Amino acid sequence: MILDLSCLEGPKHTAQLNTFMSGTYGMNKLVYSFGAGQADGDASLKNLLGGKGANLAEMNKIGLPVPPGFTITTEVCTAFYALGQKYPEGLADQVRVALAQIEQSVGRGFGDEANPLLVSVRSGARASMPGMMDTVLNLGLNDVTVEGLATQSGNRRFAFDSYRRFIQMYSHVVLELDHHMFEDILESYKEVHDFTIDTDLEAGDWEAIVRAYQDGVVAAYGKPFPQDVNDQLWGAIGAVFRSWKNDRAHFYRKMHDIPESWGTAVNVQAMVFGNMGETSATGVAFTRNPSTGERLFYGEYLINAQGEDVVAGIRTPKSITKVQRESMGEGGLSLQEALPDVFNQLVEVYGQLEGHYRDMQDIEFTVERGKLWMLQTRNGKRTAKAALKIAVDMVDEGLITQDEAIMRVDPMALDQLLHPTIAPGAVRDLIASGLPASPGAAVGEVVFDPDEAELMAKAGKSVILVREETSPEDIHGMHASRAIVTSRGGMTSHAAVVARGMGRPCVSGAGDIRIDEAAGHFKARGRVIRKGELISVDGSKGEVLFGAVEMEQPELSGDFAALMVWADQVRRLKVRANAETPLDVRTAREFGAEGIGLCRTEHMFFDANRIAAVREMILSETTQGRVSALAKILPMQRQDFVEIFTIMVGLPCTIRLLDPPLHEFLPHSLEDVEAVAAATGLDKAKLLERAKELHEVNPMLGHRGCRLGITFPEIYDMQARAIFEAAIQVAKASGQAPVPEIMIPLIATEKELQILKDRVDAIGREVMAKVGVTIAYQVGTMIELPRAALKADEIARQADFFSFGTNDLTQTTLGISRDDSSRFMGAYVEQGIFEKDPFVTLDQSGVGDLIKIARDRGQATNPNLKLGICGEHGGDPASIHFCEKSGLDYVSCSPYRVPIARLAAAQAALSS
Ligand code: PEP
Ligand code: MG
């Protein structure tokens, strides 16, 4: 067994520590006392005292019944680790003084034979980490004080019950003994003596069990259970500090982005006893329902028990209110019925707490012989639905302002409300996990081929497309699928971006999955899942689950709409959408998008009816060949724009000219080549030859973006013509002229933009002259290459607007492939090289600097330059805060992110 016993001997003082304390850290006050209506700290000291400690102090100050105690600060925890698990100088003295204050307050002595003080020792970090760290209760009992407690309480059974609890908990937490040993001892005792439940055991039984426990400790630990109460105290303090670094806590911090450096505080508090008989109890409650947000006091309690009994599930807790008990169809008595006086005290306390904290509270309490004691309060965790309801209700109740309500709801949590989700209690049989690329959940049959996905969907089946990665050619299959899973690719991979745009749940980069399409199955973690078998995808968690897991449908409540109206009133940033299909554009509009920030026209090229003409155009070796192929595409493309302009009537629409490498449009199979040959009458062998020629080694940095426009200008000419003609058509039909913003991708130099802008202008002039109608339009560029950002002063001379394409800008600034980063990004985040995946949350210090440089240099030569962002970061709350601070005009994101962006933009405006 590995155990550092140094902590049992009390704190160490060395010259080195003296220097440490007086020097770098300058910590003087290490311990904060509270009790009897007074406290050294308050809720504002949460970073120093941890959430629990700060709120214990605060509750004391507002006159609530809180057992006296003290908090050892989180800085001590940091020092404890910095000093190699030793305590800073001065701690022992300060603990002694604080302990004496508790003794005085309750009129008992720590270790006193006749009238012993017992304490609890609990963790409490800045952010709540429920159940992750350690706790020791009933500390201060030994073979002598237990007799004192028995006499003083007049309840021998209670004293020995508390002692056996203490031995078990302390041995497990501090001495690191296996808790099963104690459970086995108790169970066999009960069996031998024919007891079924713990409450049947009498004082003598618990005494016998205490002796058996102590023998067990000697056998397993090699030493008797510590009898010195000070040794016990320091042992527990050390264990709580050490529990900051246990595996559970480590994992929890990783999941919730809690920094390792924060440390935990330790709270030492006089024990109050919920196990003192039928008028004693322990319980936990929420001041409002945490899943629905309803204003109903909601919680559980146990008569004659201590806190850990509720958590341990040894006995089933009962409802607090009669209403709750009846709605659950529960027998027995609610707290309201069993101890009405206590219930009334509790109702008063929770009203006071909500009034004071102005938020829903999650409380822990103990009732000792009819008297209520508060052990904890904190802002309660809640579902997105509850968060919305509580925020809106509290404004109606006059508890908070509209601005505060806006700040109360986590924008990302709104995702839960926009997509179906996996039901909270559902059984999850995990097959593989990857990146949570697009939220929501879906059930469907496994299919590997996009064409097959489409056919099956047409036949009325729910399918889930599972592929190594997707390409623009798979769009139809992705659209037909309920969800998409890829074994490769990151958060900005094709699958992720497109799935988010379509609102399809997606797990990308699920590296465990090995697809064998020919064999009709995939393997993951030793399991084989065949085509046609049902799986469920949790895109919010990045999990692929076996079978049809139970789902919950989204519900857009009135509270949601109310909060959005308030958010819109305060935000400065406009919110647009990245969308191109009429369905997506309509969804975006319904979610409140104020225009289109990015219409990726290439997605329109992949339509099944068009791909042959597109391939014909690309594979053609002559301009004439391309022009005639493009002529077939023009009317379809014009119709696309007519639909978009009509849905977004009166709002700005940024249409990006063709961006992806030609490579992506090449025919993949012989079948594809034959189709092109048949459609065009071209020679198959020649077509194959041409396809080979167009193949690129590094297409992301190859013949794409404006480079296509420079080399094959007829493509952009056709697109510009389609845009102008569509805009004029809609202007005539609706009487309201749209303002198209034509966007040229991947610009690196002013000259590129100048050449292409001149051509767009020329087409515009020609079209307008022909029909005799003039419409306003703009031409701008994406900034997605470092050179473009650096030379923004020159480029801005040709541009009406810049839209930061932060997917490519991140890729090109970091030199990290957006499609391959998922293979190693985990390690980079884990090791703190990046705080977050830079393809998800903008790298503000690097890529962000380029954005600011581009802004400043661009506006220096073109003060009217409009600025937006259309990379995936446009829907990420932290990146939206950056956009607000940087003075951008709008953010543009996937349709399903629009409400999130509206709320995040409002929060950013309020906090800037
Ligand atoms: C970008 O690069 O950020 C962008 C929006 O363009 P795409 O993702 O289409 O390359
Ligand atoms: Mg790009």
Short mmCIF file of N, CA and C and ligand atoms in Angstrom, two decimals, residues 598 600 602 656 659 700 704 745-746 782 784 805-809 811 818 870-871, ligand 2:
data_model
loop_
_atom_site.label_atom_id
_atom_site.label_comp_id
_atom_site.label_asym_id
_atom_site.label_seq_id
_atom_site.Cartn_x
_atom_site.Cartn_y
_atom_site.Cartn_z
N LEU A 598 -22.47 33.00 -45.96
CA LEU A 598 -21.66 32.14 -46.84
C LEU A 598 -22.56 31.15 -47.55
N ARG A 600 -22.00 28.39 -50.11
CA ARG A 600 -20.91 27.66 -50.78
C ARG A 600 -21.46 27.09 -52.08
N GLU A 602 -20.26 25.49 -54.44
CA GLU A 602 -19.84 24.16 -54.92
C GLU A 602 -20.83 23.09 -54.49
N ARG A 656 -20.50 32.87 -52.42
CA ARG A 656 -19.09 32.65 -52.71
C ARG A 656 -18.94 31.91 -54.03
N ASP A 659 -15.04 27.28 -54.92
CA ASP A 659 -13.85 27.24 -54.07
C ASP A 659 -13.04 25.95 -54.13
N MET A 700 -5.64 20.84 -51.07
CA MET A 700 -6.03 21.95 -50.19
C MET A 700 -5.21 23.21 -50.49
N ARG A 704 -7.39 25.65 -56.42
CA ARG A 704 -8.71 25.88 -55.82
C ARG A 704 -8.94 27.38 -55.63
N PRO A 745 -13.07 33.52 -53.07
CA PRO A 745 -12.33 32.80 -52.02
C PRO A 745 -10.82 32.73 -52.26
N LEU A 746 -10.11 32.51 -51.17
CA LEU A 746 -8.68 32.18 -51.16
C LEU A 746 -7.77 33.20 -51.86
N MET A 782 -12.80 36.56 -49.14
CA MET A 782 -12.54 35.88 -47.88
C MET A 782 -11.09 36.16 -47.52
N GLU A 784 -8.47 34.18 -45.79
CA GLU A 784 -8.23 32.84 -45.25
C GLU A 784 -6.79 32.38 -45.48
N GLY A 805 -12.43 33.59 -43.32
CA GLY A 805 -12.65 32.15 -43.47
C GLY A 805 -11.70 31.45 -42.53
N THR A 806 -12.14 31.37 -41.28
CA THR A 806 -11.19 30.93 -40.24
C THR A 806 -10.91 29.44 -40.26
N ASN A 807 -11.67 28.69 -41.05
CA ASN A 807 -11.31 27.26 -41.19
C ASN A 807 -9.97 27.18 -41.92
N ASP A 808 -9.94 27.83 -43.08
CA ASP A 808 -8.69 27.81 -43.83
C ASP A 808 -7.63 28.68 -43.18
N LEU A 809 -8.05 29.80 -42.59
CA LEU A 809 -7.05 30.67 -41.97
C LEU A 809 -6.35 29.96 -40.81
N GLN A 811 -6.03 26.66 -40.61
CA GLN A 811 -5.23 25.62 -41.26
C GLN A 811 -3.93 26.18 -41.82
N ARG A 818 -6.86 20.73 -41.73
CA ARG A 818 -8.15 20.69 -41.01
C ARG A 818 -8.79 19.32 -41.09
N CYS A 870 -16.95 33.71 -41.34
CA CYS A 870 -17.84 32.65 -41.80
C CYS A 870 -17.25 31.25 -41.61
N GLY A 871 -16.08 31.17 -40.95
CA GLY A 871 -15.56 29.86 -40.59
C GLY A 871 -16.44 29.26 -39.50
MG MG B 2 -12.16 28.24 -46.91
#
